[in-house]
Amino acid sequence: MRHSPKALKAFFLVCFCFFSTVSHAALVDIDQDDGVIYFTFAAPNKVVRYDMVSQSMLSDIPLNNVPTAAEIQGNNLYVAYRRSAYAIDLDSQTPTFIANTGEDMTALHAVGNALYLVQGFNRVMARNLSDYTLIEEKTVFYRGTGSVGSPAQSALYYRSDGTSPSDIVKIPLNADGTMGSDMDSPAHGDYPSASQLYLFPDESRVLDDQGILYFASDLTYAGSLAGAFDDMTFWQGDLLVRRGNTVHQYNNAMLEVAQMGLNQQPLKIASHGSTVFAFFENSSQISVEILDLDSLATPSSGEPPNPETSDFIPDFIEFDSQEGLLYLADRETLAIHVWSAETQTYVDSVGLLNPPTWMTHSPAHGRLYLGYPSGKISQIILSTETLLETPFTNLPQSVLGLESAGDYLFAVDASGAWERFYSFDAYGTMVDSVEWRHASSEYLWNPVTERIYHFRSGTSPNDIEWSELSSTTGLFGSEGDSPYHSSGYAAAPLHFDPAGQLLLTGGGRLHDAYSLAELNYLSNEITDAAWTGDTLHTIAAVDGNAVLQTWSDNYELLEENSIFDALDTRILAYGAHLVAIEMAASGGPDISLLDFTADTDDDGLFDLEDNCPNTANANQDNHDGDEFGDACDNDSDNDGIPDTDELAVGLDPFDSADAQEDLDADGYSNLSEYLNGTSMTDEEDYPAGDPNLDSDGDGLPDSLEDQYLALDPYNPDDASQDYDGDGATNASEVASGYNPDVSDDFPTHNTMDFFPLGDITWVFSDPSDGYQFRSESISGAGMFKFIFPNGDDRLVRRTTGVYLLESRFVDSEGDRIRITYGDGLLMIPSSLELGTSVSSRATLSSYINGRQGNQVNFTTTIELIEESTTSVDGEPRAVLVTLRQTRITMDGQLLDNTIEIEAFAEGVGRIYSSLDPDAELSAYNVQQVDNSISSGSASDDSSSGGGGGSMSWPILALLFMMGWGRRRFRFSTN
């Protein structure tokens, strides 16, 4: 359908100041009329014309002076030379003087039978088009810019400037050409300030260059394009806007449906019929290109990463409790991953074009909604076979909140006084909006009270507030806040009980859902909560760990279980189960289904409260008081002799004292014989004659213990004691050359000097073979790769130490193994002094040929036990000797308890490991030491990072576990 020349002309009216912002200093105005587009230039003073019908340039029209505005109507070109206006006949190019004005003219508009000479909208003069006689001259209240004239609406429109807030203004025009009173919009500057206006072809709506639409009749809000733009035109009923070098296509609902890129940024895009032209300017010369609109295409996201192997932390989590589907959105990798509680696996993923700032799930609509800083709200329809993000609606400004509210979508932006709340139906139609509301860090819909609950974030004092939102009409009602008006009550997160009568806050306070009065309290603050039936479960931070709590009906704490490795843990109710999401810093979230009714070993105790969930032990006996019950503890009395060895010789596995007894009466304790590998029941088999005889098995020879008051060769406990109270054990002092009988002040060692990283090579030899390790810096400060014979480690140095992030290698069967260490495995802390220790926890996940393998938990404690010296390449080097104890557990079972002694030489690195005692450093080559430190941080409980040297002990431990039938573990079921 061909639009009328006046309608097409109206939305191409552009003022000089608009184009000056895009560095076309000589361009004054652009007009279009009857298929011809006119470019008015100053210096040189001329009008360049292009006929879009014949697709040819027309002759230029020379101008006699410097133009400041232009207008086309019929066969006349109207030009303003500052304060003088002329009419130029397009055929003869003869100028006719119209009038002078008191100020420079910035725009000309021919509407009806009048020509309006705009003087910055301080003043507007109306002249009769037939004889140019004066109709009237009016002083306008607001200065303005970016004006357009509408014959259909009999009005002029412009944007006010020089006043705050800026607004869109309408000047009604009477049939005789006189001007009515100015009228601004009801928004009164609610929306972003703009500099240029455009009319739709039917002139029913006005669009500004900030992407805000107004109804032309009353200037009420008519929609948003979710972003500013540089230029626009209409093509076959659709709106095309240009942002930089990209053309965006919008449908009748003003939703973006396609886009295409341009090779260079044009001066103007314009359309005639089905053809769209791009105009380019160079030194006041115009060139033209016809756009290939077949290139318009729906933008598509990239392929989402595999969540099983992707290293991501979800920014938003939504749960469909009816379908048991968990939606995890990651802004960094631009993906939403779908995890099924039924199969306990990831079942789908969808890629995103841009990182969202909000996400909510609407059960009534069967959709996910995503909000963006541009104001765009998109949707993902969950019933479709292929999940795809599509446009839903747009807000005028950045999305500050989304929440599903029954049959409606609740949204927030900063339009209006304070912030504005919106409600939308399933078709994207705005049902209602209210201003004078507060933005919040979270919003919670309660279908029982039909209210949205939220904070007033950024306002002091903070408080809990609510706004009524009818579930039947989608209209907002009254609002209110708590009776306390205190930030101390406004603690996230917010949760409702299943009956919708109680509001639980992160401060552990329970409020009445209607009055918000306090009704009860938990005994601690919480970080998350969920109800299974009528039972409340919460997550709380206790001593730096996330614990799962269960509460009685009167809010007595019934149980508290430390079953999580990540402090940042979410729980969601799924029937009688909980879905737990642990936010590991690497390797993706750890998701598990907690079954409060499961009893794997049929001992009458639920797995979550059972200290041996896979071994029946109804009595829950735990002789040594550790985390494992006697039924699954391999050393029930912690006396150093495994239960199986004690039972084999008739000792009591629950009596720690029998380790110091002498079963075969040969003069050596049972523990000493066990540690020295001699028989506890054969008096002829004893460690006599050994110069390193250690009768009490404490690691110190009897001859050495005889030299100090602090030590007794027959007391196995004194090696680990601190006789002089200086913080170091007796054994550490002796090994480091100190006197355990006298208190000492020990130096603090910068262990980073003993763990160099950068471009370094180490060569080791052993009786069977030799091998080489190499470290090298990789992208990012403090990031390193440690390359060993069949793979490599990824390391990071932070202010707290060096950590292992990831290992990749090929095992003896040719399988590709990848290991991630959760929040990171501490290899060496940044500083140590004799006797001090640092503990760290990490979750180890394995992948075999890209498929998820086992997942186990590591608890590592590193202690400096000796200061020493050695010679490397003939040079004396200080040496630090550490003891590393690593407990490996899976599903509550202790798999391994590894003790490793390591020695680190200053400026060299690790030179000894008790797990590979025959390996000797034969050569090393330092090309460059990189002392950079990563800006990232890690918690004390599970720090991200890694270290140099052979990573044999975690790899060997994992290979051992993977040998158990190569079972594929991803999520634990308790």
CSV table of N, CA and C in Angstrom, one decimal, residues 23-149:
chain,number,residue,atom,x,y,z
A,23,SER,N,28.0,13.9,13.2
A,23,SER,CA,29.2,14.4,12.5
A,23,SER,C,29.0,14.7,11.1
A,24,HIS,N,27.7,15.1,10.7
A,24,HIS,CA,27.5,15.6,9.4
A,24,HIS,C,27.3,17.1,9.5
A,25,ALA,N,28.3,17.9,9.7
A,25,ALA,CA,28.2,19.3,10.0
A,25,ALA,C,27.6,20.1,8.9
A,26,ALA,N,27.7,19.7,7.6
A,26,ALA,CA,27.2,20.5,6.6
A,26,ALA,C,25.7,20.2,6.3
A,27,LEU,N,25.2,19.1,6.8
A,27,LEU,CA,23.8,18.7,6.6
A,27,LEU,C,22.9,19.5,7.5
A,28,VAL,N,21.8,20.1,6.9
A,28,VAL,CA,20.9,20.9,7.6
A,28,VAL,C,19.6,20.2,7.8
A,29,ASP,N,19.1,19.5,6.8
A,29,ASP,CA,17.7,19.0,6.9
A,29,ASP,C,17.6,17.8,5.8
A,30,ILE,N,16.7,16.9,6.1
A,30,ILE,CA,16.3,15.9,5.1
A,30,ILE,C,14.8,15.9,5.1
A,31,ASP,N,14.2,15.9,3.9
A,31,ASP,CA,12.8,15.8,3.6
A,31,ASP,C,12.5,14.8,2.5
A,32,GLN,N,11.3,14.3,2.6
A,32,GLN,CA,10.8,13.4,1.5
A,32,GLN,C,9.4,13.8,1.1
A,33,ASP,N,9.2,13.8,-0.2
A,33,ASP,CA,7.9,14.1,-0.7
A,33,ASP,C,7.7,13.5,-2.1
A,34,ASP,N,6.6,12.7,-2.2
A,34,ASP,CA,6.2,12.1,-3.5
A,34,ASP,C,7.4,11.3,-4.1
A,35,GLY,N,8.0,10.5,-3.3
A,35,GLY,CA,9.1,9.6,-3.8
A,35,GLY,C,10.4,10.2,-4.0
A,36,VAL,N,10.6,11.5,-3.8
A,36,VAL,CA,11.9,12.2,-3.9
A,36,VAL,C,12.4,12.6,-2.5
A,37,ILE,N,13.6,12.3,-2.2
A,37,ILE,CA,14.2,12.7,-1.0
A,37,ILE,C,15.2,13.9,-1.2
A,38,TYR,N,15.1,14.9,-0.3
A,38,TYR,CA,15.9,16.1,-0.4
A,38,TYR,C,16.9,16.2,0.7
A,39,PHE,N,18.1,16.5,0.4
A,39,PHE,CA,19.2,16.7,1.4
A,39,PHE,C,19.6,18.2,1.3
A,40,THR,N,19.3,18.9,2.4
A,40,THR,CA,19.7,20.4,2.4
A,40,THR,C,21.1,20.5,3.1
A,41,PHE,N,22.0,21.1,2.3
A,41,PHE,CA,23.4,21.3,2.9
A,41,PHE,C,23.7,22.8,3.0
A,42,ALA,N,24.6,23.1,3.9
A,42,ALA,CA,25.2,24.3,4.0
A,42,ALA,C,26.7,24.1,3.8
A,43,ALA,N,27.4,25.0,3.0
A,43,ALA,CA,28.8,24.9,2.7
A,43,ALA,C,29.1,23.6,2.0
A,44,PRO,N,28.9,23.5,0.7
A,44,PRO,CA,28.2,24.5,-0.1
A,44,PRO,C,26.7,24.5,0.1
A,45,ASN,N,26.1,25.6,-0.2
A,45,ASN,CA,24.6,25.8,0.1
A,45,ASN,C,23.9,25.2,-1.1
A,46,LYS,N,23.2,24.1,-0.9
A,46,LYS,CA,22.5,23.5,-2.0
A,46,LYS,C,21.5,22.4,-1.4
A,47,VAL,N,20.6,22.0,-2.3
A,47,VAL,CA,19.8,20.9,-2.0
A,47,VAL,C,20.1,19.7,-3.0
A,48,VAL,N,20.4,18.6,-2.5
A,48,VAL,CA,20.7,17.4,-3.3
A,48,VAL,C,19.4,16.5,-3.3
A,49,ARG,N,19.0,16.1,-4.5
A,49,ARG,CA,17.8,15.3,-4.7
A,49,ARG,C,18.0,14.0,-5.3
A,50,TYR,N,17.2,13.0,-4.8
A,50,TYR,CA,17.3,11.7,-5.4
A,50,TYR,C,15.8,11.2,-5.6
A,51,ASP,N,15.5,10.7,-6.8
A,51,ASP,CA,14.2,10.2,-7.1
A,51,ASP,C,14.2,8.7,-6.9
A,52,MET,N,13.5,8.3,-5.8
A,52,MET,CA,13.4,6.8,-5.5
A,52,MET,C,12.5,6.1,-6.4
A,53,VAL,N,11.7,6.7,-7.2
A,53,VAL,CA,10.8,6.0,-8.2
A,53,VAL,C,11.7,5.6,-9.4
A,54,SER,N,12.4,6.6,-9.9
A,54,SER,CA,13.3,6.2,-11.1
A,54,SER,C,14.6,5.7,-10.7
A,55,GLN,N,14.9,5.8,-9.4
A,55,GLN,CA,16.2,5.4,-8.8
A,55,GLN,C,17.3,6.2,-9.5
A,56,SER,N,17.2,7.5,-9.5
A,56,SER,CA,18.2,8.3,-10.2
A,56,SER,C,18.4,9.6,-9.4
A,57,MET,N,19.6,10.2,-9.6
A,57,MET,CA,19.8,11.5,-9.0
A,57,MET,C,19.2,12.6,-9.9
A,58,LEU,N,18.6,13.6,-9.2
A,58,LEU,CA,18.1,14.8,-9.9
A,58,LEU,C,19.1,15.9,-9.8
A,59,SER,N,18.9,17.0,-10.6
A,59,SER,CA,19.9,18.1,-10.5
A,59,SER,C,19.8,18.8,-9.1
A,60,ASP,N,20.9,19.3,-8.6
A,60,ASP,CA,21.0,20.0,-7.4
A,60,ASP,C,20.3,21.3,-7.5
A,61,ILE,N,19.7,21.8,-6.4
A,61,ILE,CA,19.1,23.1,-6.3
A,61,ILE,C,20.1,24.0,-5.6
A,62,PRO,N,20.7,25.0,-6.2
A,62,PRO,CA,21.6,25.9,-5.5
A,62,PRO,C,20.8,26.9,-4.6
A,63,LEU,N,21.4,27.2,-3.5
A,63,LEU,CA,20.8,28.1,-2.5
A,63,LEU,C,21.7,29.4,-2.4
A,64,ASN,N,21.0,30.5,-2.2
A,64,ASN,CA,21.7,31.8,-2.2
A,64,ASN,C,22.3,32.2,-0.9
A,65,ASN,N,22.1,31.4,0.1
A,65,ASN,CA,22.6,31.8,1.5
A,65,ASN,C,22.8,30.5,2.3
A,66,VAL,N,23.2,30.7,3.5
A,66,VAL,CA,23.4,29.5,4.4
A,66,VAL,C,22.0,29.1,4.9
A,67,PRO,N,21.5,27.9,4.6
A,67,PRO,CA,20.2,27.5,5.1
A,67,PRO,C,20.3,27.0,6.6
A,68,THR,N,19.2,27.2,7.3
A,68,THR,CA,19.1,26.7,8.7
A,68,THR,C,17.9,25.7,8.8
A,69,ALA,N,17.0,25.7,7.8
A,69,ALA,CA,15.9,24.8,7.9
A,69,ALA,C,15.3,24.7,6.5
A,70,ALA,N,14.5,23.6,6.2
A,70,ALA,CA,13.9,23.4,4.9
A,70,ALA,C,12.6,22.6,5.1
A,71,GLU,N,11.7,22.7,4.1
A,71,GLU,CA,10.4,22.0,4.1
A,71,GLU,C,10.0,21.9,2.7
A,72,ILE,N,9.4,20.7,2.3
A,72,ILE,CA,8.9,20.5,1.0
A,72,ILE,C,7.4,20.3,1.0
A,73,GLN,N,6.7,21.0,0.2
A,73,GLN,CA,5.2,20.7,0.0
A,73,GLN,C,4.9,21.0,-1.5
A,74,GLY,N,4.3,20.0,-2.1
A,74,GLY,CA,3.9,20.2,-3.5
A,74,GLY,C,5.1,20.5,-4.4
A,75,ASN,N,5.0,21.6,-5.1
A,75,ASN,CA,6.0,22.1,-6.0
A,75,ASN,C,6.9,23.1,-5.4
A,76,ASN,N,6.8,23.3,-4.1
A,76,ASN,CA,7.6,24.4,-3.5
A,76,ASN,C,8.6,23.8,-2.5
A,77,LEU,N,9.8,24.4,-2.5
A,77,LEU,CA,10.8,24.1,-1.5
A,77,LEU,C,10.9,25.4,-0.6
A,78,TYR,N,10.6,25.2,0.7
A,78,TYR,CA,10.6,26.3,1.6
A,78,TYR,C,12.0,26.3,2.4
A,79,VAL,N,12.7,27.4,2.4
A,79,VAL,CA,14.0,27.4,3.0
A,79,VAL,C,14.1,28.6,3.9
A,80,ALA,N,14.8,28.4,5.1
A,80,ALA,CA,15.0,29.4,6.0
A,80,ALA,C,16.5,29.7,6.0
A,81,TYR,N,16.9,31.0,5.8
A,81,TYR,CA,18.2,31.5,5.9
A,81,TYR,C,18.3,32.3,7.2
A,82,ARG,N,18.6,31.6,8.3
A,82,ARG,CA,18.6,32.2,9.6
A,82,ARG,C,17.2,32.9,9.9
A,83,ARG,N,17.1,34.2,9.7
A,83,ARG,CA,15.9,34.9,10.0
A,83,ARG,C,15.0,35.3,8.8
A,84,SER,N,15.4,34.8,7.6
A,84,SER,CA,14.6,35.1,6.4
A,84,SER,C,14.1,33.8,5.8
A,85,ALA,N,12.9,33.8,5.4
A,85,ALA,CA,12.2,32.6,4.8
A,85,ALA,C,11.9,32.9,3.3
A,86,TYR,N,12.1,31.8,2.5
A,86,TYR,CA,11.8,32.0,1.1
A,86,TYR,C,11.1,30.7,0.6
A,87,ALA,N,10.3,30.9,-0.5
A,87,ALA,CA,9.7,29.8,-1.2
A,87,ALA,C,10.4,29.6,-2.6
A,88,ILE,N,10.9,28.4,-2.9
A,88,ILE,CA,11.6,28.2,-4.2
A,88,ILE,C,10.7,27.3,-5.0
A,89,ASP,N,10.4,27.7,-6.2
A,89,ASP,CA,9.6,26.9,-7.2
A,89,ASP,C,10.5,25.8,-7.7
A,90,LEU,N,10.1,24.5,-7.6
A,90,LEU,CA,11.0,23.4,-8.0
A,90,LEU,C,11.2,23.4,-9.5
A,91,ASP,N,10.3,23.9,-10.3
A,91,ASP,CA,10.5,23.9,-11.7
A,91,ASP,C,11.4,25.0,-12.2
A,92,SER,N,11.1,26.2,-11.8
A,92,SER,CA,11.9,27.4,-12.3
A,92,SER,C,13.1,27.7,-11.4
A,93,GLN,N,13.0,27.2,-10.1
A,93,GLN,CA,14.0,27.4,-9.1
A,93,GLN,C,14.0,28.9,-8.7
A,94,THR,N,12.9,29.6,-8.9
A,94,THR,CA,12.8,31.0,-8.6
A,94,THR,C,12.4,31.2,-7.2
A,95,PRO,N,13.2,32.0,-6.4
A,95,PRO,CA,12.9,32.2,-5.0
A,95,PRO,C,11.8,33.3,-4.8
A,96,THR,N,11.0,33.2,-3.8
A,96,THR,CA,10.0,34.2,-3.5
A,96,THR,C,10.1,34.5,-2.0
A,97,PHE,N,10.3,35.7,-1.6
A,97,PHE,CA,10.5,36.1,-0.2
A,97,PHE,C,9.1,35.9,0.5
A,98,ILE,N,9.2,35.3,1.8
A,98,ILE,CA,8.0,35.1,2.6
A,98,ILE,C,8.0,36.1,3.7
A,99,ALA,N,9.0,36.0,4.6
A,99,ALA,CA,9.0,36.9,5.8
A,99,ALA,C,10.3,36.8,6.5
A,100,ASN,N,10.6,37.8,7.4
A,100,ASN,CA,11.6,37.7,8.3
A,100,ASN,C,11.1,37.4,9.7
A,101,THR,N,11.9,36.8,10.5
A,101,THR,CA,11.5,36.5,11.9
A,101,THR,C,12.4,37.2,12.9
A,102,GLY,N,12.0,37.2,14.1
A,102,GLY,CA,12.8,37.9,15.2
A,102,GLY,C,14.0,37.1,15.6
A,103,GLU,N,14.0,35.7,15.4
A,103,GLU,CA,15.1,34.9,15.8
A,103,GLU,C,15.3,33.9,14.7
A,104,ASP,N,16.5,33.2,14.8
A,104,ASP,CA,16.8,32.3,13.7
A,104,ASP,C,15.8,31.1,13.7
A,105,MET,N,15.5,30.7,12.5
A,105,MET,CA,14.5,29.6,12.3
A,105,MET,C,15.3,28.3,12.4
A,106,THR,N,14.7,27.4,13.1
A,106,THR,CA,15.3,26.0,13.2
A,106,THR,C,14.5,24.9,12.6
A,107,ALA,N,13.2,25.3,12.2
A,107,ALA,CA,12.4,24.3,11.5
A,107,ALA,C,11.3,25.0,10.8
A,108,LEU,N,10.8,24.4,9.7
A,108,LEU,CA,9.7,24.9,8.9
A,108,LEU,C,8.7,23.7,8.8
A,109,HIS,N,7.4,24.0,8.9
A,109,HIS,CA,6.4,23.0,8.8
A,109,HIS,C,5.2,23.5,8.0
A,110,ALA,N,4.8,22.8,6.9
A,110,ALA,CA,3.6,23.1,6.2
A,110,ALA,C,2.5,22.2,6.6
A,111,VAL,N,1.5,22.7,7.3
A,111,VAL,CA,0.4,21.9,7.7
A,111,VAL,C,-0.9,22.6,7.4
A,112,GLY,N,-1.8,21.9,6.6
A,112,GLY,CA,-3.0,22.5,6.2
A,112,GLY,C,-2.7,23.7,5.2
A,113,ASN,N,-3.3,24.9,5.5
A,113,ASN,CA,-3.1,26.0,4.6
A,113,ASN,C,-2.1,27.0,5.2
A,114,ALA,N,-1.2,26.5,6.1
A,114,ALA,CA,-0.3,27.5,6.8
A,114,ALA,C,1.1,26.9,6.8
A,115,LEU,N,2.1,27.8,6.8
A,115,LEU,CA,3.5,27.5,6.9
A,115,LEU,C,3.9,28.0,8.3
A,116,TYR,N,4.5,27.1,9.1
A,116,TYR,CA,4.9,27.5,10.5
A,116,TYR,C,6.4,27.7,10.5
A,117,LEU,N,6.8,28.9,10.9
A,117,LEU,CA,8.2,29.2,11.0
A,117,LEU,C,8.7,29.1,12.4
A,118,VAL,N,9.4,28.0,12.7
A,118,VAL,CA,9.7,27.7,14.1
A,118,VAL,C,11.0,28.4,14.4
A,119,GLN,N,11.0,29.2,15.5
A,119,GLN,CA,12.2,29.8,16.0
A,119,GLN,C,12.7,29.2,17.3
A,120,GLY,N,13.2,28.0,17.2
A,120,GLY,CA,13.6,27.3,18.4
A,120,GLY,C,12.5,27.0,19.4
A,121,PHE,N,11.3,27.2,18.9
A,121,PHE,CA,10.0,27.0,19.7
A,121,PHE,C,10.0,28.0,20.8
A,122,ASN,N,10.9,29.0,20.8
A,122,ASN,CA,10.6,30.2,21.7
A,122,ASN,C,9.4,30.9,21.1
A,123,ARG,N,9.4,31.0,19.7
A,123,ARG,CA,8.3,31.7,19.0
A,123,ARG,C,8.0,30.9,17.8
A,124,VAL,N,6.8,30.9,17.4
A,124,VAL,CA,6.3,30.2,16.1
A,124,VAL,C,5.5,31.2,15.4
A,125,MET,N,5.8,31.5,14.1
A,125,MET,CA,5.1,32.4,13.2
A,125,MET,C,4.3,31.6,12.2
A,126,ALA,N,3.0,31.9,12.0
A,126,ALA,CA,2.2,31.2,11.1
A,126,ALA,C,1.9,32.1,9.9
A,127,ARG,N,2.2,31.6,8.6
A,127,ARG,CA,1.9,32.4,7.4
A,127,ARG,C,1.0,31.6,6.5
A,128,ASN,N,0.1,32.3,5.8
A,128,ASN,CA,-0.8,31.7,4.9
A,128,ASN,C,0.0,31.2,3.7
A,129,LEU,N,-0.2,30.0,3.3
A,129,LEU,CA,0.5,29.4,2.2
A,129,LEU,C,0.1,30.0,0.8
A,130,SER,N,-1.0,30.5,0.8
A,130,SER,CA,-1.5,31.0,-0.5
A,130,SER,C,-0.8,32.4,-0.9
A,131,ASP,N,-0.7,33.3,0.1
A,131,ASP,CA,-0.1,34.6,-0.2
A,131,ASP,C,0.9,35.0,0.9
A,132,TYR,N,1.2,34.1,1.8
A,132,TYR,CA,2.3,34.3,2.8
A,132,TYR,C,2.0,35.5,3.8
A,133,THR,N,0.7,35.8,3.9
A,133,THR,CA,0.3,36.9,4.8
A,133,THR,C,0.4,36.3,6.2
A,134,LEU,N,0.6,37.1,7.2
A,134,LEU,CA,0.7,36.7,8.6
A,134,LEU,C,-0.6,36.2,9.2
A,135,ILE,N,-0.7,35.1,9.8
A,135,ILE,CA,-1.8,34.6,10.5
A,135,ILE,C,-1.7,35.0,11.9
A,136,GLU,N,-0.6,34.6,12.5
A,136,GLU,CA,-0.3,35.0,13.9
A,136,GLU,C,1.1,34.6,14.3
A,137,GLU,N,1.6,35.2,15.3
A,137,GLU,CA,2.9,34.8,15.9
A,137,GLU,C,2.7,34.5,17.4
A,138,LYS,N,3.2,33.4,17.8
A,138,LYS,CA,3.0,33.0,19.2
A,138,LYS,C,4.3,32.7,19.9
A,139,THR,N,4.3,33.2,21.2
A,139,THR,CA,5.4,32.8,22.0
A,139,THR,C,5.1,31.5,22.7
A,140,VAL,N,6.0,30.5,22.6
A,140,VAL,CA,5.8,29.2,23.2
A,140,VAL,C,6.5,29.1,24.5
A,141,PHE,N,5.8,28.4,25.4
A,141,PHE,CA,6.3,28.4,26.8
A,141,PHE,C,7.6,27.7,26.9
A,142,TYR,N,7.8,26.6,26.2
A,142,TYR,CA,9.0,25.8,26.3
A,142,TYR,C,9.8,25.9,25.0
A,143,ARG,N,11.2,26.0,25.1
A,143,ARG,CA,12.0,25.8,24.0
A,143,ARG,C,11.9,24.4,23.6
A,144,GLY,N,12.3,24.1,22.3
A,144,GLY,CA,12.1,22.7,21.8
A,144,GLY,C,13.0,22.4,20.7
A,145,THR,N,13.0,21.1,20.3
A,145,THR,CA,13.8,20.6,19.2
A,145,THR,C,13.1,19.4,18.6
A,146,GLY,N,13.6,18.9,17.4
A,146,GLY,CA,13.2,17.6,16.9
A,146,GLY,C,11.7,17.6,16.5
A,147,SER,N,11.2,18.7,15.9
A,147,SER,CA,9.7,18.8,15.7
A,147,SER,C,9.3,18.1,14.4
A,148,VAL,N,8.0,17.8,14.4
A,148,VAL,CA,7.3,17.3,13.2
A,148,VAL,C,5.9,17.9,13.2
A,149,GLY,N,5.4,18.0,11.9
A,149,GLY,CA,4.0,18.5,11.7
A,149,GLY,C,3.1,17.5,11.2
